[in-house]
Amino acid sequence: VLGGTVPQSISFPPGNSDAQFGIGYDSVFAITKQPCVVYGGNPSELVTVGGLGQSVTLHLTHATTSQEFSQSLNLGASASFGFGVYSGSLSVNYFQSQRFSRYAEFLTEDIHVENQAQYLKRRVLTIPAREAANRGLAAFRKLCGDQYIEGIVTGGDFTAVLQATSESASEQQQTAATFSAAAYGNSVSGSVAQQIQALSNAGRLAVDIVRKGTLESLPAFDVQSLQDYIRAFPPKVAPEPTGHPWPILVITKSYDGLVNFPQPTQQRRALERMSQYLSDIIRRRGGLVYIAAHESLFGGVDHTRLLAEMADLRRSISNLTTDAEDCAGDATKCKNVNYPD
């Protein structure tokens, strides 16, 4: 089995990558590789599974910790570090920004639409892939990664991230209750919508939007316009020519049955530990940024100490990212570290 603990199939957003049918994929480093399974670009080489229906999922998530927030944006280890296909992602950039802190409340409203997937009918290695396999695991992994792209799903995504800031503990508690009510009911309507709009009117609500699919302009950023747009979104990303979908998911498959290289790996566990620690550091940094911007709430600030800790956190983020890159590129470089809580 190539990669040992590597899953048989995963999916990821194609993003800015050259993800196409038959392209190899390194699931640890989240990068596409060379064409390693035969695909000539002919529609007859593909099969559509299912009919013409859509899968539509709407999630409202109230996030109060950095881990919950990263989960609400569907960020795993490779994504949280911005590796490969996740580089340049709005979700990753937002998560890594200094705007996240324990003094803010987040409500993510996400609608995910999937049309029926198309898959390759046949699994045949390309000539360069067969030649690399004959040279051994290292050569094959370098050329082809540990999986290949078997299927592609079109559709669309629309995510609104509502961030409310507070000037006091009581304000934060009230906002948390409002966001929790929306998440619990999986809906922004009635009195909850009015309370969120009141936050916006008071200048305490920031809205960030990421959309994949359709050619039309974005909706207004008021609460009601966002809800109306979300309800009307699925038909806009139906398969062409009816809609204007976006390639939103790439489905990979392991090379099991095509090649067989036994290889134990600790990479995933190491990267997950580093990803969690990165979340903790970013949360701490966001808290310090908030303190610096609201000194009066904390009875004064020791600027020398604050700047020193900010510098330490920047170095920690840089060092941790380097360690993660080394680990993802070479399993022998993964560090067995117990990170502080």
mmCIF file of N, CA, C and O in Angstrom, residues 67-133:
data_model
loop_
_atom_site.group_PDB
_atom_site.id
_atom_site.type_symbol
_atom_site.label_atom_id
_atom_site.label_comp_id
_atom_site.label_asym_id
_atom_site.label_seq_id
_atom_site.Cartn_x
_atom_site.Cartn_y
_atom_site.Cartn_z
ATOM 1 N N GLN A 67 -10.116 26.515 17.247
ATOM 2 C CA GLN A 67 -10.325 25.184 16.678
ATOM 3 C C GLN A 67 -11.711 25.072 16.063
ATOM 4 O O GLN A 67 -11.880 24.560 14.957
ATOM 5 N N GLU A 68 -12.738 25.567 16.770
ATOM 6 C CA GLU A 68 -14.094 25.537 16.230
ATOM 7 C C GLU A 68 -14.188 26.375 14.962
ATOM 8 O O GLU A 68 -14.867 26.005 14.004
ATOM 9 N N PHE A 69 -13.485 27.521 14.956
ATOM 10 C CA PHE A 69 -13.539 28.404 13.797
ATOM 11 C C PHE A 69 -12.896 27.737 12.591
ATOM 12 O O PHE A 69 -13.437 27.777 11.484
ATOM 13 N N SER A 70 -11.723 27.096 12.773
ATOM 14 C CA SER A 70 -11.078 26.405 11.658
ATOM 15 C C SER A 70 -11.951 25.262 11.156
ATOM 16 O O SER A 70 -12.041 25.018 9.954
ATOM 17 N N GLN A 71 -12.633 24.561 12.079
ATOM 18 C CA GLN A 71 -13.523 23.483 11.670
ATOM 19 C C GLN A 71 -14.718 24.016 10.897
ATOM 20 O O GLN A 71 -15.188 23.389 9.945
ATOM 21 N N SER A 72 -15.227 25.190 11.286
ATOM 22 C CA SER A 72 -16.372 25.770 10.583
ATOM 23 C C SER A 72 -16.005 26.161 9.159
ATOM 24 O O SER A 72 -16.867 26.236 8.287
ATOM 25 N N LEU A 73 -14.712 26.410 8.919
ATOM 26 C CA LEU A 73 -14.232 26.738 7.576
ATOM 27 C C LEU A 73 -13.689 25.508 6.860
ATOM 28 O O LEU A 73 -13.114 25.618 5.774
ATOM 29 N N ASN A 74 -13.835 24.331 7.488
ATOM 30 C CA ASN A 74 -13.391 23.058 6.900
ATOM 31 C C ASN A 74 -11.901 23.039 6.623
ATOM 32 O O ASN A 74 -11.448 22.630 5.555
ATOM 33 N N LEU A 75 -11.120 23.486 7.599
ATOM 34 C CA LEU A 75 -9.671 23.516 7.451
ATOM 35 C C LEU A 75 -9.043 22.363 8.223
ATOM 36 O O LEU A 75 -9.156 22.290 9.434
ATOM 37 N N GLY A 76 -8.348 21.484 7.505
ATOM 38 C CA GLY A 76 -7.565 20.442 8.148
ATOM 39 C C GLY A 76 -6.128 20.880 8.280
ATOM 40 O O GLY A 76 -5.791 22.058 8.148
ATOM 41 N N ALA A 77 -5.226 19.923 8.514
ATOM 42 C CA ALA A 77 -3.825 20.267 8.760
ATOM 43 C C ALA A 77 -3.192 20.958 7.555
ATOM 44 O O ALA A 77 -2.596 22.027 7.670
ATOM 45 N N SER A 78 -3.298 20.332 6.373
ATOM 46 C CA SER A 78 -2.685 20.932 5.189
ATOM 47 C C SER A 78 -3.284 22.300 4.895
ATOM 48 O O SER A 78 -2.586 23.233 4.495
ATOM 49 N N ALA A 79 -4.598 22.433 5.111
ATOM 50 C CA ALA A 79 -5.264 23.706 4.840
ATOM 51 C C ALA A 79 -4.848 24.780 5.831
ATOM 52 O O ALA A 79 -4.611 25.936 5.463
ATOM 53 N N SER A 80 -4.756 24.434 7.116
ATOM 54 C CA SER A 80 -4.464 25.453 8.120
ATOM 55 C C SER A 80 -3.087 26.071 7.919
ATOM 56 O O SER A 80 -2.842 27.216 8.279
ATOM 57 N N PHE A 81 -2.147 25.310 7.335
ATOM 58 C CA PHE A 81 -0.827 25.852 7.043
ATOM 59 C C PHE A 81 -0.768 26.525 5.673
ATOM 60 O O PHE A 81 0.242 27.121 5.312
ATOM 61 N N GLY A 82 -1.838 26.408 4.871
ATOM 62 C CA GLY A 82 -1.856 27.020 3.550
ATOM 63 C C GLY A 82 -1.017 26.270 2.540
ATOM 64 O O GLY A 82 -0.510 26.842 1.580
ATOM 65 N N PHE A 83 -0.859 24.944 2.733
ATOM 66 C CA PHE A 83 -0.059 24.153 1.811
ATOM 67 C C PHE A 83 -0.741 24.044 0.447
ATOM 68 O O PHE A 83 -1.959 24.005 0.326
ATOM 69 N N GLY A 84 0.067 23.924 -0.601
ATOM 70 C CA GLY A 84 -0.368 23.491 -1.919
ATOM 71 C C GLY A 84 -1.640 24.120 -2.414
ATOM 72 O O GLY A 84 -1.734 25.342 -2.592
ATOM 73 N N VAL A 85 -2.644 23.265 -2.672
ATOM 74 C CA VAL A 85 -3.888 23.731 -3.280
ATOM 75 C C VAL A 85 -4.636 24.702 -2.385
ATOM 76 O O VAL A 85 -5.563 25.371 -2.839
ATOM 77 N N TYR A 86 -4.269 24.795 -1.101
ATOM 78 C CA TYR A 86 -4.960 25.701 -0.183
ATOM 79 C C TYR A 86 -4.318 27.093 -0.133
ATOM 80 O O TYR A 86 -4.849 27.981 0.527
ATOM 81 N N SER A 87 -3.170 27.267 -0.788
ATOM 82 C CA SER A 87 -2.529 28.573 -0.754
ATOM 83 C C SER A 87 -3.409 29.582 -1.474
ATOM 84 O O SER A 87 -3.972 29.313 -2.526
ATOM 85 N N GLY A 88 -3.531 30.773 -0.894
ATOM 86 C CA GLY A 88 -4.370 31.803 -1.485
ATOM 87 C C GLY A 88 -5.839 31.666 -1.161
ATOM 88 O O GLY A 88 -6.644 32.477 -1.600
ATOM 89 N N SER A 89 -6.209 30.646 -0.389
ATOM 90 C CA SER A 89 -7.608 30.460 -0.038
ATOM 91 C C SER A 89 -8.074 31.561 0.901
ATOM 92 O O SER A 89 -7.401 31.889 1.870
ATOM 93 N N LEU A 90 -9.259 32.138 0.630
ATOM 94 C CA LEU A 90 -9.783 33.165 1.522
ATOM 95 C C LEU A 90 -9.990 32.603 2.916
ATOM 96 O O LEU A 90 -9.714 33.271 3.903
ATOM 97 N N SER A 91 -10.489 31.361 2.999
ATOM 98 C CA SER A 91 -10.730 30.759 4.301
ATOM 99 C C SER A 91 -9.433 30.631 5.087
ATOM 100 O O SER A 91 -9.386 30.927 6.285
ATOM 101 N N VAL A 92 -8.358 30.192 4.421
ATOM 102 C CA VAL A 92 -7.070 30.049 5.101
ATOM 103 C C VAL A 92 -6.536 31.408 5.521
ATOM 104 O O VAL A 92 -6.087 31.603 6.656
ATOM 105 N N ASN A 93 -6.576 32.375 4.608
ATOM 106 C CA ASN A 93 -6.067 33.704 4.926
ATOM 107 C C ASN A 93 -6.840 34.334 6.076
ATOM 108 O O ASN A 93 -6.268 35.005 6.946
ATOM 109 N N TYR A 94 -8.145 34.123 6.087
ATOM 110 C CA TYR A 94 -8.965 34.686 7.156
ATOM 111 C C TYR A 94 -8.603 34.046 8.491
ATOM 112 O O TYR A 94 -8.452 34.721 9.508
ATOM 113 N N PHE A 95 -8.453 32.712 8.493
ATOM 114 C CA PHE A 95 -8.115 32.007 9.720
ATOM 115 C C PHE A 95 -6.753 32.442 10.252
ATOM 116 O O PHE A 95 -6.555 32.593 11.459
ATOM 117 N N GLN A 96 -5.789 32.663 9.352
ATOM 118 C CA GLN A 96 -4.439 33.011 9.772
ATOM 119 C C GLN A 96 -4.281 34.494 10.100
ATOM 120 O O GLN A 96 -3.240 34.914 10.598
ATOM 121 N N SER A 97 -5.301 35.298 9.828
ATOM 122 C CA SER A 97 -5.198 36.731 10.072
ATOM 123 C C SER A 97 -5.247 37.035 11.564
ATOM 124 O O SER A 97 -5.600 36.191 12.378
ATOM 125 N N GLN A 98 -4.929 38.261 11.902
ATOM 126 C CA GLN A 98 -4.926 38.681 13.297
ATOM 127 C C GLN A 98 -6.317 39.078 13.784
ATOM 128 O O GLN A 98 -6.476 39.504 14.917
ATOM 129 N N ARG A 99 -7.323 38.920 12.975
ATOM 130 C CA ARG A 99 -8.658 39.374 13.357
ATOM 131 C C ARG A 99 -9.348 38.393 14.292
ATOM 132 O O ARG A 99 -10.348 38.725 14.899
ATOM 133 N N PHE A 100 -8.806 37.181 14.397
ATOM 134 C CA PHE A 100 -9.443 36.218 15.286
ATOM 135 C C PHE A 100 -8.921 36.382 16.699
ATOM 136 O O PHE A 100 -7.719 36.422 16.925
ATOM 137 N N SER A 101 -9.809 36.476 17.652
ATOM 138 C CA SER A 101 -9.390 36.560 19.048
ATOM 139 C C SER A 101 -10.524 36.049 19.917
ATOM 140 O O SER A 101 -11.662 35.881 19.472
ATOM 141 N N ARG A 102 -10.207 35.829 21.197
ATOM 142 C CA ARG A 102 -11.229 35.320 22.105
ATOM 143 C C ARG A 102 -12.227 36.406 22.502
ATOM 144 O O ARG A 102 -13.182 36.131 23.229
ATOM 145 N N TYR A 103 -12.011 37.649 22.026
ATOM 146 C CA TYR A 103 -12.925 38.740 22.350
ATOM 147 C C TYR A 103 -13.936 38.962 21.227
ATOM 148 O O TYR A 103 -14.690 39.925 21.255
ATOM 149 N N ALA A 104 -13.922 38.083 20.235
ATOM 150 C CA ALA A 104 -14.865 38.193 19.132
ATOM 151 C C ALA A 104 -15.696 36.917 19.044
ATOM 152 O O ALA A 104 -15.269 35.850 19.468
ATOM 153 N N GLU A 105 -16.896 37.054 18.499
ATOM 154 C CA GLU A 105 -17.769 35.917 18.261
ATOM 155 C C GLU A 105 -17.940 35.767 16.748
ATOM 156 O O GLU A 105 -18.044 36.757 16.021
ATOM 157 N N PHE A 106 -17.974 34.539 16.287
ATOM 158 C CA PHE A 106 -18.089 34.277 14.861
ATOM 159 C C PHE A 106 -19.310 33.418 14.569
ATOM 160 O O PHE A 106 -19.609 32.463 15.292
ATOM 161 N N LEU A 107 -20.007 33.763 13.486
ATOM 162 C CA LEU A 107 -21.069 32.927 12.954
ATOM 163 C C LEU A 107 -20.754 32.696 11.485
ATOM 164 O O LEU A 107 -20.701 33.640 10.697
ATOM 165 N N THR A 108 -20.491 31.447 11.128
ATOM 166 C CA THR A 108 -20.254 31.135 9.722
ATOM 167 C C THR A 108 -21.522 30.515 9.145
ATOM 168 O O THR A 108 -22.097 29.591 9.722
ATOM 169 N N GLU A 109 -21.951 31.059 8.037
ATOM 170 C CA GLU A 109 -23.142 30.569 7.339
ATOM 171 C C GLU A 109 -22.689 30.074 5.979
ATOM 172 O O GLU A 109 -22.223 30.854 5.143
ATOM 173 N N ASP A 110 -22.784 28.772 5.782
ATOM 174 C CA ASP A 110 -22.173 28.166 4.603
ATOM 175 C C ASP A 110 -23.180 27.289 3.878
ATOM 176 O O ASP A 110 -23.811 26.414 4.488
ATOM 177 N N ILE A 111 -23.341 27.525 2.575
ATOM 178 C CA ILE A 111 -24.160 26.641 1.750
ATOM 179 C C ILE A 111 -23.241 26.001 0.716
ATOM 180 O O ILE A 111 -22.444 26.675 0.051
ATOM 181 N N HIS A 112 -23.324 24.698 0.649
ATOM 182 C CA HIS A 112 -22.458 23.914 -0.225
ATOM 183 C C HIS A 112 -23.339 23.115 -1.178
ATOM 184 O O HIS A 112 -24.203 22.354 -0.731
ATOM 185 N N VAL A 113 -23.159 23.313 -2.485
ATOM 186 C CA VAL A 113 -23.989 22.666 -3.493
ATOM 187 C C VAL A 113 -23.109 21.779 -4.363
ATOM 188 O O VAL A 113 -22.085 22.221 -4.888
ATOM 189 N N GLU A 114 -23.517 20.528 -4.503
ATOM 190 C CA GLU A 114 -22.782 19.590 -5.350
ATOM 191 C C GLU A 114 -23.691 19.037 -6.431
ATOM 192 O O GLU A 114 -24.776 18.531 -6.141
ATOM 193 N N ASN A 115 -23.218 19.136 -7.692
ATOM 194 C CA ASN A 115 -23.863 18.414 -8.777
ATOM 195 C C ASN A 115 -23.300 16.987 -8.798
ATOM 196 O O ASN A 115 -22.386 16.662 -8.046
ATOM 197 N N GLN A 116 -23.842 16.152 -9.646
ATOM 198 C CA GLN A 116 -23.389 14.766 -9.701
ATOM 199 C C GLN A 116 -21.933 14.688 -10.180
ATOM 200 O O GLN A 116 -21.516 15.429 -11.067
ATOM 201 N N ALA A 117 -21.184 13.787 -9.581
ATOM 202 C CA ALA A 117 -19.757 13.656 -9.889
ATOM 203 C C ALA A 117 -19.537 12.889 -11.189
ATOM 204 O O ALA A 117 -20.325 12.018 -11.566
ATOM 205 N N GLN A 118 -18.420 13.216 -11.848
ATOM 206 C CA GLN A 118 -17.947 12.452 -13.002
ATOM 207 C C GLN A 118 -16.667 11.734 -12.607
ATOM 208 O O GLN A 118 -15.798 12.304 -11.930
ATOM 209 N N TYR A 119 -16.539 10.478 -13.060
ATOM 210 C CA TYR A 119 -15.385 9.651 -12.704
ATOM 211 C C TYR A 119 -14.734 9.072 -13.949
ATOM 212 O O TYR A 119 -15.393 8.872 -14.985
ATOM 213 N N LEU A 120 -13.439 8.775 -13.821
ATOM 214 C CA LEU A 120 -12.745 8.019 -14.861
ATOM 215 C C LEU A 120 -13.291 6.592 -14.895
ATOM 216 O O LEU A 120 -13.507 5.976 -13.856
ATOM 217 N N LYS A 121 -13.482 6.067 -16.099
ATOM 218 C CA LYS A 121 -13.980 4.707 -16.230
ATOM 219 C C LYS A 121 -12.869 3.678 -16.008
ATOM 220 O O LYS A 121 -13.116 2.620 -15.435
ATOM 221 N N ARG A 122 -11.644 3.980 -16.469
ATOM 222 C CA ARG A 122 -10.561 3.000 -16.427
ATOM 223 C C ARG A 122 -9.388 3.516 -15.605
ATOM 224 O O ARG A 122 -9.155 4.719 -15.528
ATOM 225 N N ARG A 123 -8.632 2.580 -15.005
ATOM 226 C CA ARG A 123 -7.444 2.912 -14.212
ATOM 227 C C ARG A 123 -6.231 2.270 -14.867
ATOM 228 O O ARG A 123 -5.956 1.085 -14.681
ATOM 229 N N VAL A 124 -5.507 3.068 -15.637
ATOM 230 C CA VAL A 124 -4.307 2.580 -16.330
ATOM 231 C C VAL A 124 -3.194 3.596 -16.118
ATOM 232 O O VAL A 124 -3.377 4.796 -16.390
ATOM 233 N N LEU A 125 -2.043 3.158 -15.636
ATOM 234 C CA LEU A 125 -0.916 4.057 -15.426
ATOM 235 C C LEU A 125 -0.372 4.556 -16.757
ATOM 236 O O LEU A 125 -0.326 3.816 -17.760
ATOM 237 N N THR A 126 0.064 5.807 -16.770
ATOM 238 C CA THR A 126 0.755 6.345 -17.936
ATOM 239 C C THR A 126 2.136 5.694 -18.050
ATOM 240 O O THR A 126 2.652 5.101 -17.084
ATOM 241 N N ILE A 127 2.754 5.816 -19.213
ATOM 242 C CA ILE A 127 4.091 5.233 -19.411
ATOM 243 C C ILE A 127 5.102 5.829 -18.431
ATOM 244 O O ILE A 127 5.863 5.092 -17.788
ATOM 245 N N PRO A 128 5.170 7.181 -18.246
ATOM 246 C CA PRO A 128 6.125 7.725 -17.267
ATOM 247 C C PRO A 128 5.869 7.206 -15.850
ATOM 248 O O PRO A 128 6.821 6.980 -15.089
ATOM 249 N N ALA A 129 4.589 6.993 -15.483
ATOM 250 C CA ALA A 129 4.285 6.485 -14.151
ATOM 251 C C ALA A 129 4.777 5.050 -13.987
ATOM 252 O O ALA A 129 5.308 4.681 -12.935
ATOM 253 N N ARG A 130 4.608 4.225 -15.026
ATOM 254 C CA ARG A 130 5.098 2.849 -14.953
ATOM 255 C C ARG A 130 6.616 2.807 -14.844
ATOM 256 O O ARG A 130 7.183 2.017 -14.073
ATOM 257 N N GLU A 131 7.267 3.688 -15.580
ATOM 258 C CA GLU A 131 8.730 3.735 -15.515
ATOM 259 C C GLU A 131 9.200 4.176 -14.133
ATOM 260 O O GLU A 131 10.172 3.632 -13.587
ATOM 261 N N ALA A 132 8.505 5.152 -13.532
ATOM 262 C CA ALA A 132 8.865 5.617 -12.188
ATOM 263 C C ALA A 132 8.644 4.499 -11.166
ATOM 264 O O ALA A 132 9.447 4.318 -10.249
ATOM 265 N N ALA A 133 7.552 3.744 -11.312
ATOM 266 C CA ALA A 133 7.277 2.643 -10.386
ATOM 267 C C ALA A 133 8.366 1.587 -10.446
ATOM 268 O O ALA A 133 8.730 0.996 -9.423
#
